[in-house]
XYZ file of C-alpha atoms in Angstrom:
551
model
C 6.370 -8.764 13.656
C 5.349 -8.097 10.261
C 7.513 -10.999 8.758
C 6.391 -14.027 10.653
C 9.201 -15.772 12.493
C 9.473 -19.606 12.524
C 7.466 -20.310 15.597
C 4.618 -18.019 14.380
C 4.767 -19.458 10.920
C 4.287 -22.959 12.430
C 0.943 -21.974 13.841
C -0.132 -20.247 10.645
C 0.829 -23.477 8.613
C -1.273 -25.458 11.150
C -4.211 -23.241 10.505
C -3.859 -23.280 6.685
C -3.059 -26.785 5.790
C -6.177 -28.375 6.866
C -8.211 -26.331 4.395
C -5.535 -25.969 1.667
C -4.453 -29.576 1.359
C -6.528 -31.424 -1.259
C -7.564 -28.034 -2.716
C -7.750 -27.931 -6.533
C -5.914 -24.940 -8.162
C -8.395 -23.179 -10.529
C -6.578 -19.893 -11.311
C -3.389 -17.988 -10.452
C -3.564 -14.255 -10.485
C -1.283 -11.304 -9.335
C -3.067 -8.530 -7.185
C 0.072 -6.644 -7.135
C 3.677 -6.821 -8.060
C 4.728 -8.563 -4.950
C 1.635 -10.795 -4.503
C 0.453 -14.061 -5.828
C -3.302 -15.325 -5.400
C -3.859 -18.841 -5.974
C -7.535 -19.588 -6.272
C -8.558 -22.942 -4.672
C -11.632 -25.081 -4.844
C -11.603 -26.922 -1.364
C -14.093 -28.892 0.539
C -14.834 -25.915 2.561
C -15.756 -23.883 -0.591
C -13.629 -21.440 -2.723
C -10.563 -20.034 -1.084
C -7.795 -17.754 -2.105
C -4.322 -18.455 -1.009
C -2.673 -15.039 -0.990
C 1.185 -15.032 -0.766
C 3.034 -11.632 -0.316
C 6.772 -11.634 -1.342
C 7.353 -8.079 -0.338
C 10.652 -7.553 1.565
C 8.844 -5.633 4.457
C 6.027 -8.277 4.528
C 6.529 -11.854 3.426
C 3.662 -13.918 4.565
C 0.780 -15.836 3.319
C -2.783 -16.202 4.227
C -6.033 -18.319 3.159
C -8.711 -15.792 2.398
C -12.408 -16.704 2.510
C -12.882 -15.554 -1.245
C -10.897 -15.126 -4.381
C -8.683 -12.217 -4.859
C -9.032 -9.999 -7.968
C -5.639 -9.762 -9.795
C -4.056 -9.396 -13.156
C -3.340 -12.346 -15.450
C 0.341 -13.430 -15.960
C 2.677 -11.136 -17.720
C 6.333 -11.978 -16.806
C 8.016 -15.252 -17.519
C 7.830 -16.081 -13.884
C 4.169 -15.502 -13.680
C 3.465 -17.442 -16.865
C 5.654 -20.337 -15.392
C 3.439 -20.352 -12.326
C 0.418 -20.298 -14.229
C 1.456 -23.106 -16.358
C 2.461 -25.684 -13.805
C 0.076 -24.815 -10.973
C -3.413 -24.258 -12.677
C -5.243 -27.607 -12.891
C -3.067 -29.003 -10.046
C -4.000 -30.273 -6.547
C -2.232 -29.390 -3.337
C -1.152 -32.518 -1.777
C 0.777 -31.215 1.314
C 1.427 -27.816 2.990
C 4.260 -27.977 5.516
C 6.930 -25.986 7.116
C 10.577 -27.137 6.664
C 11.556 -27.552 10.344
C 11.279 -24.292 12.155
C 12.512 -22.295 9.214
C 10.590 -19.527 7.594
C 10.273 -21.887 4.616
C 7.153 -23.628 3.434
C 6.869 -26.473 0.950
C 3.703 -26.691 -1.055
C 3.564 -30.086 -2.885
C 1.507 -29.906 -6.100
C 0.175 -32.725 -8.277
C -0.901 -31.668 -11.801
C -1.960 -34.530 -14.071
C -3.052 -32.087 -16.820
C 0.422 -31.460 -18.047
C 1.962 -33.272 -20.932
C 5.142 -34.038 -19.087
C 6.616 -37.150 -17.503
C 6.804 -35.635 -14.068
C 3.475 -34.397 -12.738
C 4.480 -33.334 -9.083
C 5.996 -30.037 -8.303
C 7.072 -28.174 -5.206
C 6.514 -24.411 -4.529
C 8.881 -23.195 -1.886
C 7.818 -20.098 -0.070
C 10.908 -18.625 1.468
C 9.331 -16.055 3.684
C 12.593 -14.630 4.914
C 12.106 -10.787 4.900
C 14.368 -8.819 2.747
C 15.569 -12.180 1.001
C 12.167 -13.413 0.358
C 11.833 -15.778 -2.584
C 9.348 -17.980 -4.333
C 10.876 -21.052 -6.169
C 9.152 -23.750 -8.182
C 10.925 -27.009 -8.618
C 10.215 -30.591 -9.856
C 9.583 -33.096 -6.948
C 12.477 -35.223 -8.241
C 15.369 -36.412 -5.995
C 17.383 -33.419 -6.906
C 14.436 -30.871 -6.690
C 15.424 -29.384 -10.099
C 14.502 -25.777 -10.245
C 12.009 -24.634 -12.918
C 11.997 -21.043 -12.033
C 12.001 -18.506 -9.337
C 10.882 -14.988 -8.525
C 14.407 -13.779 -7.864
C 17.130 -15.760 -9.337
C 20.433 -15.846 -7.612
C 23.696 -16.301 -9.499
C 27.018 -17.657 -8.051
C 28.423 -14.247 -8.199
C 25.686 -12.879 -5.943
C 25.845 -15.736 -3.470
C 28.778 -18.228 -3.468
C 26.986 -20.622 -1.060
C 23.554 -21.065 -2.761
C 22.499 -20.385 -6.329
C 18.791 -20.390 -7.601
C 18.710 -20.740 -11.183
C 16.667 -22.824 -13.571
C 17.877 -26.360 -14.262
C 20.069 -26.676 -10.993
C 19.077 -28.686 -7.828
C 17.399 -26.703 -5.116
C 19.450 -25.868 -2.135
C 17.570 -25.047 1.095
C 18.813 -22.097 3.248
C 21.522 -23.199 5.648
C 20.111 -24.877 8.867
C 21.477 -23.869 12.335
C 21.795 -26.248 15.035
C 19.536 -24.838 17.811
C 17.159 -26.237 20.457
C 13.599 -27.206 19.629
C 11.479 -24.688 21.544
C 8.698 -27.085 22.408
C 11.008 -29.675 23.831
C 13.050 -26.928 25.705
C 9.903 -25.582 27.141
C 8.761 -28.684 28.863
C 11.690 -28.330 31.284
C 13.138 -24.967 30.751
C 15.870 -23.536 32.860
C 16.857 -19.896 33.155
C 19.709 -19.080 30.954
C 22.686 -17.819 32.995
C 23.076 -14.598 30.996
C 21.978 -10.939 31.477
C 20.668 -10.640 27.882
C 17.672 -13.077 27.608
C 16.736 -11.908 24.160
C 20.227 -12.584 22.761
C 20.272 -16.092 24.333
C 16.823 -16.874 22.720
C 17.970 -15.655 19.502
C 21.166 -17.743 19.511
C 19.652 -21.089 20.940
C 15.939 -21.362 20.336
C 14.914 -22.557 16.835
C 12.061 -20.599 15.413
C 12.886 -17.543 17.373
C 14.002 -14.324 15.501
C 14.696 -10.853 16.940
C 11.043 -9.839 17.657
C 10.064 -13.063 19.622
C 13.309 -13.140 21.415
C 12.798 -9.563 22.551
C 9.116 -10.386 23.532
C 10.342 -13.194 25.738
C 12.792 -10.857 27.287
C 10.034 -8.156 27.926
C 7.593 -10.680 29.431
C 10.183 -12.339 31.599
C 10.603 -9.061 33.342
C 6.902 -8.229 33.463
C 5.508 -11.805 34.560
C 5.889 -13.151 37.941
C 7.056 -16.547 36.599
C 9.829 -14.983 34.993
C 11.553 -16.702 31.879
C 9.552 -19.876 32.255
C 6.201 -18.161 32.278
C 7.343 -15.763 29.554
C 8.197 -18.597 27.190
C 4.968 -20.464 27.876
C 3.014 -17.320 26.835
C 4.988 -17.117 23.593
C 4.650 -20.705 22.879
C 0.813 -20.723 23.715
C -0.440 -20.472 20.018
C 1.233 -23.846 19.364
C -0.326 -25.620 22.369
C -3.781 -24.053 22.381
C -6.210 -24.361 19.306
C -8.105 -21.117 20.253
C -6.692 -17.748 20.927
C -6.721 -14.004 20.188
C -4.268 -12.474 17.774
C -3.699 -8.920 17.536
C -2.749 -6.732 14.557
C -1.176 -3.278 15.373
C -1.430 -0.232 13.038
C 0.059 3.106 13.149
C -1.816 6.358 13.021
C -1.302 6.528 9.145
C -2.631 3.086 8.673
C 0.918 1.525 8.262
C 0.890 -2.139 9.563
C 3.231 -2.472 12.381
C 2.909 -6.136 13.027
C 0.974 -9.058 14.495
C 1.332 -10.732 17.869
C -0.891 -12.571 20.546
C 0.031 -10.401 23.408
C 0.058 -6.651 24.103
C 3.611 -5.757 23.981
C 5.630 -2.384 23.972
C 7.391 -3.681 20.964
C 4.362 -2.861 18.999
C 2.927 0.181 20.733
C -0.110 1.387 18.646
C -3.420 3.272 19.071
C -5.128 0.973 16.579
C -5.214 -2.711 17.640
C -7.472 -5.113 15.918
C -8.119 -8.662 17.409
C -8.912 -11.878 15.488
C -9.734 -15.341 16.507
C -7.044 -16.938 14.307
C -3.514 -16.021 13.093
C -4.658 -16.678 9.556
C -7.408 -13.932 9.895
C -4.798 -11.705 11.459
C -2.429 -12.169 8.625
C -4.917 -11.821 6.022
C -5.816 -8.433 7.504
C -2.250 -7.481 7.709
C -1.811 -8.262 4.018
C -4.719 -6.267 2.846
C -3.854 -3.202 4.959
C -0.192 -3.507 3.933
C -1.247 -3.430 0.255
C -3.308 -0.573 0.683
C -0.596 1.248 2.513
C 2.105 0.406 0.003
C -0.211 1.545 -2.926
C -0.872 4.789 -1.146
C 2.853 5.192 -0.348
C 3.658 4.520 -3.982
C 1.089 6.927 -5.110
C 2.408 9.604 -2.665
C 6.168 8.993 -3.785
C 4.920 9.113 -7.402
C 3.215 12.359 -6.744
C 6.342 13.780 -5.075
C 8.329 12.769 -8.099
C 5.874 14.306 -10.496
C 6.004 17.465 -8.221
C 9.742 17.672 -8.386
C 9.716 17.104 -12.174
C 7.159 19.944 -12.469
C 9.383 22.049 -10.179
C 12.423 21.527 -12.454
C 10.333 22.207 -15.577
C 8.958 25.506 -14.023
C 12.481 26.613 -13.024
C 13.709 25.962 -16.614
C 10.659 27.860 -17.887
C 11.276 30.885 -15.738
C 14.753 30.987 -16.930
C 13.687 30.846 -20.519
C 11.270 33.749 -19.756
C 14.012 35.749 -17.990
C 16.321 35.398 -21.158
C 13.488 36.511 -23.345
C 12.271 39.501 -21.330
C 12.922 42.765 -23.239
C 14.674 45.350 -21.053
C 12.569 48.270 -20.036
C 15.237 50.758 -21.329
C 15.067 49.114 -24.733
C 11.367 49.430 -25.030
C 11.464 53.036 -24.106
C 14.205 53.740 -26.395
C 11.819 52.636 -29.237
C 9.134 55.125 -27.947
C 11.674 57.823 -27.708
C 12.807 57.433 -31.285
C 9.143 57.466 -32.437
C 8.696 60.702 -30.569
C 11.919 62.209 -32.057
C 10.639 61.339 -35.484
C 7.447 63.148 -34.770
C 9.351 66.245 -34.198
C 12.095 65.679 -36.980
C 11.771 69.097 -38.642
C 12.638 70.778 -35.399
C 15.618 68.508 -34.497
C 19.228 69.270 -34.803
C 20.535 66.498 -37.254
C 24.102 65.846 -36.407
C 24.724 63.120 -39.131
C 23.027 61.377 -42.001
C 23.968 57.971 -43.309
C 22.494 55.246 -45.451
C 21.295 53.464 -42.146
C 19.697 56.497 -40.447
C 20.498 59.751 -38.736
C 22.092 60.956 -35.525
C 20.257 63.718 -33.777
C 20.415 65.523 -30.603
C 17.612 64.716 -28.159
C 16.019 67.924 -26.812
C 13.484 66.153 -24.645
C 16.095 65.670 -21.745
C 17.477 68.202 -19.428
C 21.177 67.527 -20.688
C 20.796 66.976 -24.422
C 22.409 63.611 -25.623
C 22.926 62.106 -29.189
C 20.554 59.509 -30.453
C 20.919 57.360 -33.567
C 17.646 56.604 -35.315
C 17.828 53.839 -37.949
C 15.577 54.426 -40.797
C 14.235 52.398 -43.777
C 14.981 54.166 -47.102
C 11.884 52.573 -48.562
C 9.704 54.396 -45.927
C 9.038 58.190 -45.419
C 9.860 59.840 -41.991
C 6.295 59.551 -41.122
C 6.095 55.861 -41.813
C 9.320 55.159 -40.113
C 7.801 56.865 -36.922
C 4.910 54.631 -37.168
C 7.065 51.552 -37.384
C 8.829 52.580 -34.177
C 5.541 53.070 -32.386
C 4.264 49.775 -33.625
C 7.443 48.087 -32.399
C 7.122 49.873 -29.004
C 3.495 48.557 -28.691
C 4.435 44.950 -29.651
C 7.440 44.979 -27.249
C 5.283 46.445 -24.446
C 2.561 43.691 -25.088
C 5.229 41.028 -25.205
C 6.786 42.241 -21.953
C 3.140 42.028 -20.329
C 2.518 38.597 -21.602
C 5.727 37.172 -20.470
C 5.576 38.890 -17.051
C 2.080 37.351 -16.722
C 3.357 34.009 -17.645
C 6.123 34.446 -15.148
C 3.884 35.282 -12.297
C 1.672 32.286 -12.984
C 4.783 30.109 -13.129
C 6.184 31.661 -9.816
C 2.704 31.070 -8.213
C 2.654 27.354 -9.365
C 6.305 27.036 -8.070
C 5.213 28.342 -4.607
C 2.259 25.781 -4.368
C 4.659 22.869 -5.285
C 7.142 24.055 -2.827
C 4.351 24.437 -0.244
C 3.193 20.866 -0.922
C 6.711 19.400 -0.848
C 7.385 21.087 2.462
C 3.973 20.057 4.001
C 3.330 16.195 3.641
C -0.132 16.626 5.141
C -1.137 18.943 2.263
C 0.305 16.598 -0.145
C -2.033 13.791 1.426
C -4.975 15.985 1.164
C -4.379 16.493 -2.619
C -3.578 12.808 -3.269
C -7.342 11.698 -3.065
C -10.583 12.984 -1.380
C -10.735 12.376 2.381
C -13.880 10.246 2.093
C -12.214 7.970 -0.392
C -8.990 7.313 1.400
C -8.341 3.612 2.024
C -7.059 3.711 5.666
C -7.583 1.299 8.426
C -9.417 3.867 10.525
C -12.458 3.237 8.146
C -13.492 0.507 10.497
C -15.358 1.209 13.796
C -15.193 -1.313 16.443
C -17.483 -1.943 19.540
C -17.078 -4.532 22.168
C -20.142 -6.134 23.802
C -20.532 -6.820 27.600
C -19.922 -10.640 26.690
C -16.543 -9.988 24.990
C -17.869 -10.158 21.263
C -17.034 -7.331 18.881
C -19.163 -5.586 16.349
C -17.302 -4.126 13.273
C -18.808 -1.275 11.295
C -17.462 -0.106 7.779
C -17.386 3.694 7.472
C -16.698 3.602 3.606
C -16.917 1.586 0.662
C -13.426 0.367 0.987
C -13.891 -0.545 4.750
C -17.076 -2.404 3.907
C -15.345 -4.555 1.305
C -12.541 -5.211 3.694
C -15.014 -6.304 6.369
C -16.627 -8.869 4.353
C -13.309 -10.151 3.114
C -11.681 -10.532 6.559
C -14.762 -12.030 8.254
C -14.655 -15.578 9.323
C -17.114 -17.912 7.951
C -19.113 -18.313 11.087
C -19.224 -14.580 11.829
C -22.483 -12.743 11.259
C -23.154 -10.083 8.641
C -25.872 -7.359 8.936
C -27.199 -4.761 6.497
C -30.283 -2.666 6.431
C -32.939 -3.839 3.938
C -33.492 -1.645 0.752
C -31.528 1.300 1.971
C -27.908 2.437 1.689
C -25.942 1.610 4.836
C -22.723 0.258 6.464
C -21.793 -3.441 6.450
C -21.737 -4.662 10.023
C -19.916 -7.834 11.156
C -20.395 -9.486 14.498
C -17.137 -11.287 15.515
C -18.296 -14.415 17.442
C -15.450 -14.750 19.948
C -17.993 -16.205 22.595
C -20.618 -18.182 20.572
C -22.645 -18.897 23.760
C -23.808 -15.351 24.213
C -24.577 -14.459 20.715
C -28.473 -13.989 20.880
C -28.212 -10.569 22.709
C -25.234 -9.458 20.716
C -27.166 -10.339 17.421
C -29.831 -7.850 18.413
C -27.309 -5.266 19.454
C -25.490 -5.599 16.083
C -28.835 -5.272 14.149
C -29.477 -2.032 16.051
C -25.935 -0.724 15.026
C -26.484 -1.566 11.372
C -29.818 0.392 11.501
C -28.063 3.150 13.099
C -25.258 3.511 10.351
C -27.752 3.508 7.523
C -29.983 5.812 5.626
C -32.826 4.785 7.953
C -31.070 6.220 11.052
C -33.947 8.585 11.799
C -36.864 6.246 11.271
C -38.725 4.658 14.125
C -37.905 1.133 13.259
C -35.889 -0.428 10.428
C -35.679 -3.959 8.859
C -32.165 -5.569 8.989
C -31.016 -8.582 7.294
C -28.689 -10.938 8.974
C -26.885 -14.113 7.821
C -23.570 -15.908 8.387
C -20.649 -14.822 6.358
C -20.451 -18.203 4.613
C -23.695 -17.561 3.050
C -22.488 -14.302 1.183
C -21.315 -13.853 -2.285
C -19.547 -10.662 -3.343
C -20.094 -9.405 -6.844
C -17.247 -7.832 -8.807
C -16.634 -4.158 -8.366
C -17.631 -3.542 -11.856
C -21.238 -4.563 -10.682
C -21.090 -1.975 -8.041
C -19.510 -4.132 -5.376
C -22.804 -5.468 -4.129
C -23.361 -8.516 -1.824
C -25.723 -11.446 -2.598
C -26.821 -13.349 0.452
C -29.090 -16.304 1.366
C -30.533 -18.032 4.496
C -30.979 -14.616 6.070
C -33.065 -13.621 9.122
C -34.893 -10.344 9.313
C -34.940 -8.254 12.387
C -37.194 -5.197 13.067
C -35.257 -2.902 15.283
C -35.029 0.697 16.450
C -31.795 2.352 15.168
C -29.455 2.988 17.995
C -25.968 2.363 19.370
C -26.743 0.563 22.785
C -25.103 2.251 25.777
C -23.498 -1.046 26.923
C -21.251 -1.001 23.869
C -17.762 0.001 24.406
C -16.002 1.765 21.591
C -12.737 0.089 20.922
């Protein structure tokens, strides 16, 4: 699921609220048109609450570092900046099992009577909305990302100055209470029953229960237990599924045919998984936007070229008209030997002896010029028309060649992708190489600059970071799923970091290692470098140990 359903959102809120509650809001920026980044100073260090309000991916995640974004520009963005910056998050809670999160904020820096506000995150897919309201009994709305008028929705309006009305609640069973003594629903369609009767279950989770109930021996009871597992266990593994093109398909904590994908990334928390989902989705959307814009530009170029070709066709002189100018010049050259049929003030009519069947030709003459000078004028016009024809034909050929290239690009999406940006700079999820150690931990390697930044951004505080000293190389992260077996895996990760570096062919290389919580990323303007402390240095031989399994 890309848009988290109520049950999954409950687990995400549980993970985020412990860190976000009590955090002081230092800044509000906007990394993209559909995202809000709230920079927090928490007892755990700086954190960034990233909220996506995209219809295809409405979710939030607490990132280990601040997100780079644009300052507020629109009225809604300026409103958020005014009421949130300087405030403190008092609570972070889900409304029942709905896909709505209430963020209660206290801001004493405002010169207003009310100092408490509520930011509602309505993460409901295509109807996603963010609403800021006062924390008064009526929950008076201050503003919203998407305002809804009575004409658009007769049941619920979202406008400044009116009380906030929550989305309509449905009378369904609490899934945790039902799971304590579940009974098999007496229906053939398990997915439909879960969707209609269990709170917090949407189409995806309902279909997942139906699939698992057919696959597991325990049937519906065991399937429901597996789906509810993240709410009952503090630890777990959460999977992010990506398509071949790098498109995020969704996140889940079980392998399922509902999200069949060759690229699966595992995380130790749902927050990490959703953060990775947010970053990869942003890159995918930006690439898709750039690709659509490129197609639009190509179509506009195609229309322009077609119009230019039509203009050239209208301006192209006819071959017979050009040859007629040459013929008149040739006839004036032998004028004394021609049979003149008629003389007028405009010119003369003569019989053309240069053809097998003589025809009459009218030659316009300028009275101010002699016959020889008129002849020269005809030859001059002939040369100019011939040169003009050659230029127009050349221009037409160039336009036709451009038109063929554009048509080829529009018909072949892969060719369009190759022209969008160089292959080594493409920001796709396959820029990360993953290895699994015999103990079950994972070693992640960045293949390019974007993957390196993503690895550092996505790593947990207690994961380990590796980089070769004083040489260019890949960033390497050791995902510590099993901390008790870290010693051997740290040495393996150091060897991998040396292998994916400029010191690959050296005998031994120094590799720096520290935990992610001791890293500080410099801005991209400063080269995107990493500052680190409390590091340990290993002198290792560059290699990829044979016991590592490529994931």
